[in-house]
C-alpha atoms as a printed R data frame, in Angstrom:
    type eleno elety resid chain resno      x       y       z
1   ATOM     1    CA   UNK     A     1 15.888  -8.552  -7.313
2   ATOM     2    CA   UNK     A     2 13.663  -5.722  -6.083
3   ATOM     3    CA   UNK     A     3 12.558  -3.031  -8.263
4   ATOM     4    CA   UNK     A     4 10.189   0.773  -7.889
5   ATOM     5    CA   UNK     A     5  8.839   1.435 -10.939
6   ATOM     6    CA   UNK     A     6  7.196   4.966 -10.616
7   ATOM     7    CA   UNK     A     7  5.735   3.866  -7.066
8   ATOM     8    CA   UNK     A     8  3.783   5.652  -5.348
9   ATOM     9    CA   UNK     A     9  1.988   6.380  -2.003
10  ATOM    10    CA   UNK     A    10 -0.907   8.081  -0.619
11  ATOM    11    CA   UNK     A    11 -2.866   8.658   2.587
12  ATOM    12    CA   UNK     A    12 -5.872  10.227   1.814
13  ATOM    13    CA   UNK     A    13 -4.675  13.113  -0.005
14  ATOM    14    CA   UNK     A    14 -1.570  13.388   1.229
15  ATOM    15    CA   UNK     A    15  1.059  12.007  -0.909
16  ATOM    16    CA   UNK     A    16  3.713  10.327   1.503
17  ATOM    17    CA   UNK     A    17  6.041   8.612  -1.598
18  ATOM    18    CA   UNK     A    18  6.575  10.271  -4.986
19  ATOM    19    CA   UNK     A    19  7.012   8.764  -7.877
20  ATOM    20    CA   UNK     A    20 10.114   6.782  -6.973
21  ATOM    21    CA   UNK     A    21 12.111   4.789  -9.122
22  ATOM    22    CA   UNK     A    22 14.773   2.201  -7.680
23  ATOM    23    CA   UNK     A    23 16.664  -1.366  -8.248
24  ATOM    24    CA   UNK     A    24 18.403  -3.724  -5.801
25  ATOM    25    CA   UNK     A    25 20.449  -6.235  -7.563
26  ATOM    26    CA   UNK     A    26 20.387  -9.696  -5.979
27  ATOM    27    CA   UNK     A    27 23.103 -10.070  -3.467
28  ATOM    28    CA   UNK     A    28 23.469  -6.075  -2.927
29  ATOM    29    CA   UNK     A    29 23.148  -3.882   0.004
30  ATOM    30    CA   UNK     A    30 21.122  -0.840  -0.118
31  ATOM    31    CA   UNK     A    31 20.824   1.568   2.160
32  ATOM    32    CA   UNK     A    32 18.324   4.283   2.552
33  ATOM    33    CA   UNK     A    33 18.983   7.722   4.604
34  ATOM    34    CA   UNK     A    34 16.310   9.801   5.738
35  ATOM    35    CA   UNK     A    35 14.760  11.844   8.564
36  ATOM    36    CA   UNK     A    36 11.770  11.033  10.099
37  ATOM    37    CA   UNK     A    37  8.803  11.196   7.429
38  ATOM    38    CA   UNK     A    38 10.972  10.657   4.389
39  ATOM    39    CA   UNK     A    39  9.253   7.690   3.087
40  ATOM    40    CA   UNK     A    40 11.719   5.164   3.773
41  ATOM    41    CA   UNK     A    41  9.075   3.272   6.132
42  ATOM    42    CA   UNK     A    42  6.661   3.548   3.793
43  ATOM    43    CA   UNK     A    43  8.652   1.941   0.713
44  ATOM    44    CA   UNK     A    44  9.616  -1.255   2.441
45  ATOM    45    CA   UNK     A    45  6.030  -2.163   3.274
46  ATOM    46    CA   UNK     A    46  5.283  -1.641   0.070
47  ATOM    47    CA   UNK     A    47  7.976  -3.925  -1.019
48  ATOM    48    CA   UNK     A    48  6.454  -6.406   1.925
49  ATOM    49    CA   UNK     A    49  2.796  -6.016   0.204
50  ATOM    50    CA   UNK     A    50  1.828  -4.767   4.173
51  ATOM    51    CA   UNK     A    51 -0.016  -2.051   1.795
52  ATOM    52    CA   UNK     A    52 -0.990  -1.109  -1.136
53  ATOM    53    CA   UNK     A    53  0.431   1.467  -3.838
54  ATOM    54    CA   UNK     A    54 -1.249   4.065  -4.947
55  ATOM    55    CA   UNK     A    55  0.216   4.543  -8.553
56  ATOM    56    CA   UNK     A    56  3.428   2.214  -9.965
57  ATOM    57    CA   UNK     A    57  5.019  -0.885  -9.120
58  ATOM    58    CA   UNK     A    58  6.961  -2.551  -6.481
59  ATOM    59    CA   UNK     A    59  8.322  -5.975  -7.851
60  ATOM    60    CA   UNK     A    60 10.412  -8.727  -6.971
61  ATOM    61    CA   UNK     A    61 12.654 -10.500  -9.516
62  ATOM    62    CA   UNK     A    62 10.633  -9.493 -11.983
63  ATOM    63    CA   UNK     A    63  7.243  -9.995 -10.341
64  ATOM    64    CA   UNK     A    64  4.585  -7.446  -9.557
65  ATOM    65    CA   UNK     A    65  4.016  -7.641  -5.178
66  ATOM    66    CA   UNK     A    66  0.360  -7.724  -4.639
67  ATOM    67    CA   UNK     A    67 -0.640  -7.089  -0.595
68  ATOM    68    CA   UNK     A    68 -0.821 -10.024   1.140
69  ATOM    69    CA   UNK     A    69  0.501 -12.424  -1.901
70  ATOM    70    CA   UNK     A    70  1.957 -15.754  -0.099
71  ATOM    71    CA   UNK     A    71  4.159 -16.041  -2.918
72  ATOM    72    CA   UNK     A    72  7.055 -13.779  -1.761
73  ATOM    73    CA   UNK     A    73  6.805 -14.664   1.811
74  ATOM    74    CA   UNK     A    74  8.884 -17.055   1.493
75  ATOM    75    CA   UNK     A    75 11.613 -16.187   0.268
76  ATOM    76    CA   UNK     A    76 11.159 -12.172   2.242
77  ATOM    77    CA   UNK     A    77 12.608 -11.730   6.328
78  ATOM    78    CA   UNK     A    78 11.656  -8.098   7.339
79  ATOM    79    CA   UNK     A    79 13.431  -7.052  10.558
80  ATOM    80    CA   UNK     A    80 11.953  -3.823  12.429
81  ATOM    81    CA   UNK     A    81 13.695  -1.818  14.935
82  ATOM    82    CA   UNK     A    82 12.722  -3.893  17.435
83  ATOM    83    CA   UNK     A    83 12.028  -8.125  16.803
84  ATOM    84    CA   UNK     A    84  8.603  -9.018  18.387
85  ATOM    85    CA   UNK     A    85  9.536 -12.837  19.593
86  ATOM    86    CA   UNK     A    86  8.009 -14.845  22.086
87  ATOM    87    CA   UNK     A    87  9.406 -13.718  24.962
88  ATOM    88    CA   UNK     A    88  8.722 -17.240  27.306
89  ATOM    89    CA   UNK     A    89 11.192 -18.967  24.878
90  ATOM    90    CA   UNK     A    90 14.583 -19.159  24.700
91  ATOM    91    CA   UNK     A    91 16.547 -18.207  21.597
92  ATOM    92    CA   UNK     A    92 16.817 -21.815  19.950
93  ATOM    93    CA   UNK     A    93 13.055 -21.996  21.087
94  ATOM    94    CA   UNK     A    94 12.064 -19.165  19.127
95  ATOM    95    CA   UNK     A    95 13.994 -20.148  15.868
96  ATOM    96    CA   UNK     A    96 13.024 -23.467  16.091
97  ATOM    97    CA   UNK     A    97  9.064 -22.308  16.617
98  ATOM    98    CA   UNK     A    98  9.434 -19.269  13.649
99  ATOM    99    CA   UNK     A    99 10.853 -22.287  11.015
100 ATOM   100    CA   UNK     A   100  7.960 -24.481  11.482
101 ATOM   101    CA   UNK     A   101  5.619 -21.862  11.013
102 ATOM   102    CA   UNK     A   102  7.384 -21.327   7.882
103 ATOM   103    CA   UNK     A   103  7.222 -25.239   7.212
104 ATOM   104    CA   UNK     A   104 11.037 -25.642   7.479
105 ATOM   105    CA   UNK     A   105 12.451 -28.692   9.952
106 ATOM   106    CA   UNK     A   106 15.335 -29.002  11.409
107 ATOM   107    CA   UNK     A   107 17.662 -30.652  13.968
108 ATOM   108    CA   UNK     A   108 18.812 -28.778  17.189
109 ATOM   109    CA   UNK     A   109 22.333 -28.657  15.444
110 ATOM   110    CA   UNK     A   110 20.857 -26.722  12.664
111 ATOM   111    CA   UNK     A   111 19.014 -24.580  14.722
112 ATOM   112    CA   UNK     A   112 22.309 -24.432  16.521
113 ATOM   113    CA   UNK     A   113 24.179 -23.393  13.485
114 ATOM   114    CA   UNK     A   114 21.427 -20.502  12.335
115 ATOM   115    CA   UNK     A   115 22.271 -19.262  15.969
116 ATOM   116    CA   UNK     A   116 25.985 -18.736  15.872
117 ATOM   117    CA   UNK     A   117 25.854 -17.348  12.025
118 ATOM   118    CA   UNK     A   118 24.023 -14.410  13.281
119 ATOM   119    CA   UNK     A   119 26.532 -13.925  16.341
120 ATOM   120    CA   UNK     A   120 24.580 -15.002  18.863
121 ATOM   121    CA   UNK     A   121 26.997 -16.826  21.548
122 ATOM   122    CA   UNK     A   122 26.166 -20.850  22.802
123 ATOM   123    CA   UNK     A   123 25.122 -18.852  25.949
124 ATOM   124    CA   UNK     A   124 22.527 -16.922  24.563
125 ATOM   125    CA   UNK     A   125 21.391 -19.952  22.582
126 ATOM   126    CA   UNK     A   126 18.938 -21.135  25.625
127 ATOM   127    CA   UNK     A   127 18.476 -18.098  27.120
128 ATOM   128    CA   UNK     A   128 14.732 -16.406  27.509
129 ATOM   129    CA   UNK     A   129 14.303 -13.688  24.930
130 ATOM   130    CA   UNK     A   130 12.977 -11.892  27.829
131 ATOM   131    CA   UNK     A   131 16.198 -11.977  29.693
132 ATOM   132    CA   UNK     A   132 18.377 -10.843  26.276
133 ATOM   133    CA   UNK     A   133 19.365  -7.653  25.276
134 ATOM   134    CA   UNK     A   134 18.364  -5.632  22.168
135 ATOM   135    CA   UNK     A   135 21.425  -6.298  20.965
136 ATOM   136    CA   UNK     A   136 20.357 -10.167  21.140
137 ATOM   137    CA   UNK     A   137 16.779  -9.808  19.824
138 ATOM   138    CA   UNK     A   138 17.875  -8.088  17.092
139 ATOM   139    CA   UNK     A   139 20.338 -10.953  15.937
140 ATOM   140    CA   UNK     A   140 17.561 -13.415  16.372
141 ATOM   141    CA   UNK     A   141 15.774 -11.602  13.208
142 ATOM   142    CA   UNK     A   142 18.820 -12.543  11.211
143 ATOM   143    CA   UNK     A   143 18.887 -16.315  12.510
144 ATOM   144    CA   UNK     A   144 15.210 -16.723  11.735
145 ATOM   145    CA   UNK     A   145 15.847 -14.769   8.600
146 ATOM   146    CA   UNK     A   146 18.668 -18.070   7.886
147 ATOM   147    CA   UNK     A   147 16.074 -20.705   9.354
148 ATOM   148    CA   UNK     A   148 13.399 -19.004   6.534
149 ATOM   149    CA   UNK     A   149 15.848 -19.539   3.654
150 ATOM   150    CA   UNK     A   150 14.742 -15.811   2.887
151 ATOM   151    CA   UNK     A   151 16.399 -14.365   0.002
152 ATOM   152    CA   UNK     A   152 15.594 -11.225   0.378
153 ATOM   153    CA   UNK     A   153 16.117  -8.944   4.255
154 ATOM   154    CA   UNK     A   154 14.277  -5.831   4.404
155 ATOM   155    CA   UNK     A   155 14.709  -3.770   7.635
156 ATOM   156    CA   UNK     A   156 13.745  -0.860   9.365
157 ATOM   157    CA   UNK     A   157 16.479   0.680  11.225
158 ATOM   158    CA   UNK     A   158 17.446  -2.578  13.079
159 ATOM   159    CA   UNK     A   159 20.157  -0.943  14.607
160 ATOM   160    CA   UNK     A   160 18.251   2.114  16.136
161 ATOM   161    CA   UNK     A   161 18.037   0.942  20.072
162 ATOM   162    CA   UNK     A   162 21.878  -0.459  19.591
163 ATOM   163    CA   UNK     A   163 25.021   1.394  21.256
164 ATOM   164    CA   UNK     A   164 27.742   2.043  18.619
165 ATOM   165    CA   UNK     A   165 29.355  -1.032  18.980
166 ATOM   166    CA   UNK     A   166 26.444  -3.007  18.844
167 ATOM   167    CA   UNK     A   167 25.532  -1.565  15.895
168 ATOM   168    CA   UNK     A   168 29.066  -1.802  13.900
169 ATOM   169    CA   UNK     A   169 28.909  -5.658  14.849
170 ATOM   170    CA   UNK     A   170 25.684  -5.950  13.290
171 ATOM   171    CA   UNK     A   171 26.409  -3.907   9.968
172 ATOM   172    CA   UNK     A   172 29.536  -6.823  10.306
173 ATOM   173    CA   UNK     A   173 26.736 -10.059  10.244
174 ATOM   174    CA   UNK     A   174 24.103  -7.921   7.525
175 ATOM   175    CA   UNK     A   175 27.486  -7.739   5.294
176 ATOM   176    CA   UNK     A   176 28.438 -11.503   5.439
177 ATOM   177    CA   UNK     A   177 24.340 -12.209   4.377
178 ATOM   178    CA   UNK     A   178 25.404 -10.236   0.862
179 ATOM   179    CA   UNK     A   179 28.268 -11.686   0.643
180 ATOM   180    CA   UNK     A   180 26.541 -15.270   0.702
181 ATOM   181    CA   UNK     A   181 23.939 -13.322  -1.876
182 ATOM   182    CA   UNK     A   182 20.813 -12.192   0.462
183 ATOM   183    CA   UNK     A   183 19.529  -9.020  -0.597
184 ATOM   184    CA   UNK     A   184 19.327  -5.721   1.361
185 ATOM   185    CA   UNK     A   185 17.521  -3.496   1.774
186 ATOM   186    CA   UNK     A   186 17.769  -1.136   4.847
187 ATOM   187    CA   UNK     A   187 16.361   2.348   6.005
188 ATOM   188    CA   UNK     A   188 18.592   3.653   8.602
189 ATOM   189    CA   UNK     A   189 19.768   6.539  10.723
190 ATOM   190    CA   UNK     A   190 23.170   5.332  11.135
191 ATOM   191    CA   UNK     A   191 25.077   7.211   8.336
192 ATOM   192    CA   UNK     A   192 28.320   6.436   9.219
193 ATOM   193    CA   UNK     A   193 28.315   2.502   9.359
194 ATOM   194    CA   UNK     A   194 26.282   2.380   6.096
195 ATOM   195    CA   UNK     A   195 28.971   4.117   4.532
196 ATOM   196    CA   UNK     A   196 31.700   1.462   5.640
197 ATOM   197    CA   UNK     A   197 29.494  -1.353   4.185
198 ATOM   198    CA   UNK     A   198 30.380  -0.366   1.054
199 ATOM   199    CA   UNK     A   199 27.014  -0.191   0.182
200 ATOM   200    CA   UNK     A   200 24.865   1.629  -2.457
201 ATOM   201    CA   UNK     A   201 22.955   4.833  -0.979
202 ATOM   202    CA   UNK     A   202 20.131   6.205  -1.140
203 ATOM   203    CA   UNK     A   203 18.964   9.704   0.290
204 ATOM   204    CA   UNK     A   204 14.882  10.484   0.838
205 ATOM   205    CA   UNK     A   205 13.843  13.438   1.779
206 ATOM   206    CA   UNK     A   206  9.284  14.451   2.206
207 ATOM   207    CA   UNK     A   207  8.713  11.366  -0.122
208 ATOM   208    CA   UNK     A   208 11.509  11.466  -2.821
209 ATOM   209    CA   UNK     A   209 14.436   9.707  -3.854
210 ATOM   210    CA   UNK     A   210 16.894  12.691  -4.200
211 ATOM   211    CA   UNK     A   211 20.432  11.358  -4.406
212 ATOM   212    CA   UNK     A   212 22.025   8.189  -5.255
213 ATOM   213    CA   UNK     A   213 25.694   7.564  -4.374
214 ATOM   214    CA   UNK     A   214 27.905   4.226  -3.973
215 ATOM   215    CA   UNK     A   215 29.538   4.285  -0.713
216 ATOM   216    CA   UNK     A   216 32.802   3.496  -2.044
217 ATOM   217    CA   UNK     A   217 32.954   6.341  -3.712
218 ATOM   218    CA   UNK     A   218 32.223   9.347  -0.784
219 ATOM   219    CA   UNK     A   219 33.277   9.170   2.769
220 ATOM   220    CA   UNK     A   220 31.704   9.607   5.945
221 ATOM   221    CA   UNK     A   221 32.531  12.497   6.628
222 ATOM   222    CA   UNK     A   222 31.569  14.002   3.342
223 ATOM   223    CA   UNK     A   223 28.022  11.953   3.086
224 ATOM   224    CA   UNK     A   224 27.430  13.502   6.115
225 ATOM   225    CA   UNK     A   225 27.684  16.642   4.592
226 ATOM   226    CA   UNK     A   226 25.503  15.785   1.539
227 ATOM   227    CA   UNK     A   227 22.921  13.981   3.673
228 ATOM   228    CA   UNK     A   228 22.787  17.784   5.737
229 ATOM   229    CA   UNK     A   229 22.772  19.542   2.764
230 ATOM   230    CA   UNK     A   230 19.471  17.436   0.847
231 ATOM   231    CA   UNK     A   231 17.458  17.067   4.343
């Protein structure tokens, strides 16, 4: 589903992503580890066409991304860190107002539905985004991701302003969107709940893919170690 063929990235002349060579299967969850600066920012907006490689590829089942190609947005839901919603509308408001701009419909029991998939409780549903937690406007990136019909979640360590259990109950909702066959791919900090998602691994380090490892084959404790030992 999403394929690096020899991508690269540069800023001037500094090169910010080797040559970098990776593939997502469709319904997988991938998880990149990195400190600050690794590259792991920079290779999902390539993958998002928010810029533009320097050398290689970035594709999508099969297809080359070109910046700003309304092809893929469709079927693409990037969540950041932190969601950027309208903060005068309530939770149903804001799903409800983010499917129409993607030209979707739907009834206020859909809308409904899209809510309590991404573990938002009925008394969130009508609450003010600006009265929610972080733990709540990150959730609403996976309902709108659902109301989109995306295919394909790319996110940039969604859980990095969420306490620990915050954050292990939304690993929870990201693995029961792969196991309804989204795609994932995620750069995070949290080491330890990527490696209970059973997920495939990837470690960065100043631009490069250095180590590739499924989860169900290390622990935590001893990615941890490996993850020290590359960065």
């Amino acid at each position: 589903m999403l394929e690096a063929i020899e991508l690269t990235k540069k800023y001037n002349n500094h090169l910010v992503l080797n040559p970098l060579n990776l593939f997502v299967n469709a319904g997988e969850i991938y998880c990149l580890l990195g400190k600050k600066g690794a590259g792991k920012t920079t290779l999902l907006n390539l993958f998002t066409g928010f810029v533009q490689a320097t050398s290689g590829e970035a594709r999508i089942d099969g297809e080359k991304i070109l910046p700003n190609n309304p092809s893929f947005k469709g079927i693409l839901a990037y969540i950041p860190q932190f969601m950027m919603l309208c903060k005068d509308l309530t939770c149903f408001e804001n799903v409800d107002f983010f499917s129409k701009l993607a030209g979707f419909s739907y009834t206020a029991k859909q809308v409904e539905n899209f809510l309590t998939e991404a573990g938002l409780s009925p008394y969130m549903r009508y609450q003010k985004i600006n009265c929610a937690s972080i733990a709540v406007n990150q959730k609403m990136g996976l309902a709108i991701a659902l109301a989109r019909n995306a295919k394909i979640l790319l996110m940039d360590d969604p859980t990095g302003w969420l306490d620990n259990e915050e954050a292990a109950e939304f690993f929870d909702l990201i693995k029961s969107f792969a196991d309804r066959g989204k795609t994932v791919l995620m750069a995070t900090k949290d080491i330890f709940n990527a490696s209970n998602l059973k997920a495939r691994i990837g470690i960065m380090h100043h631009g490069s893919l250095i180590e590739e490892i499924s989860a169900a084959d290390i622990n935590s404790n001893d990615l941890l170690k490996l993850y020290y030992n590359i960065i």
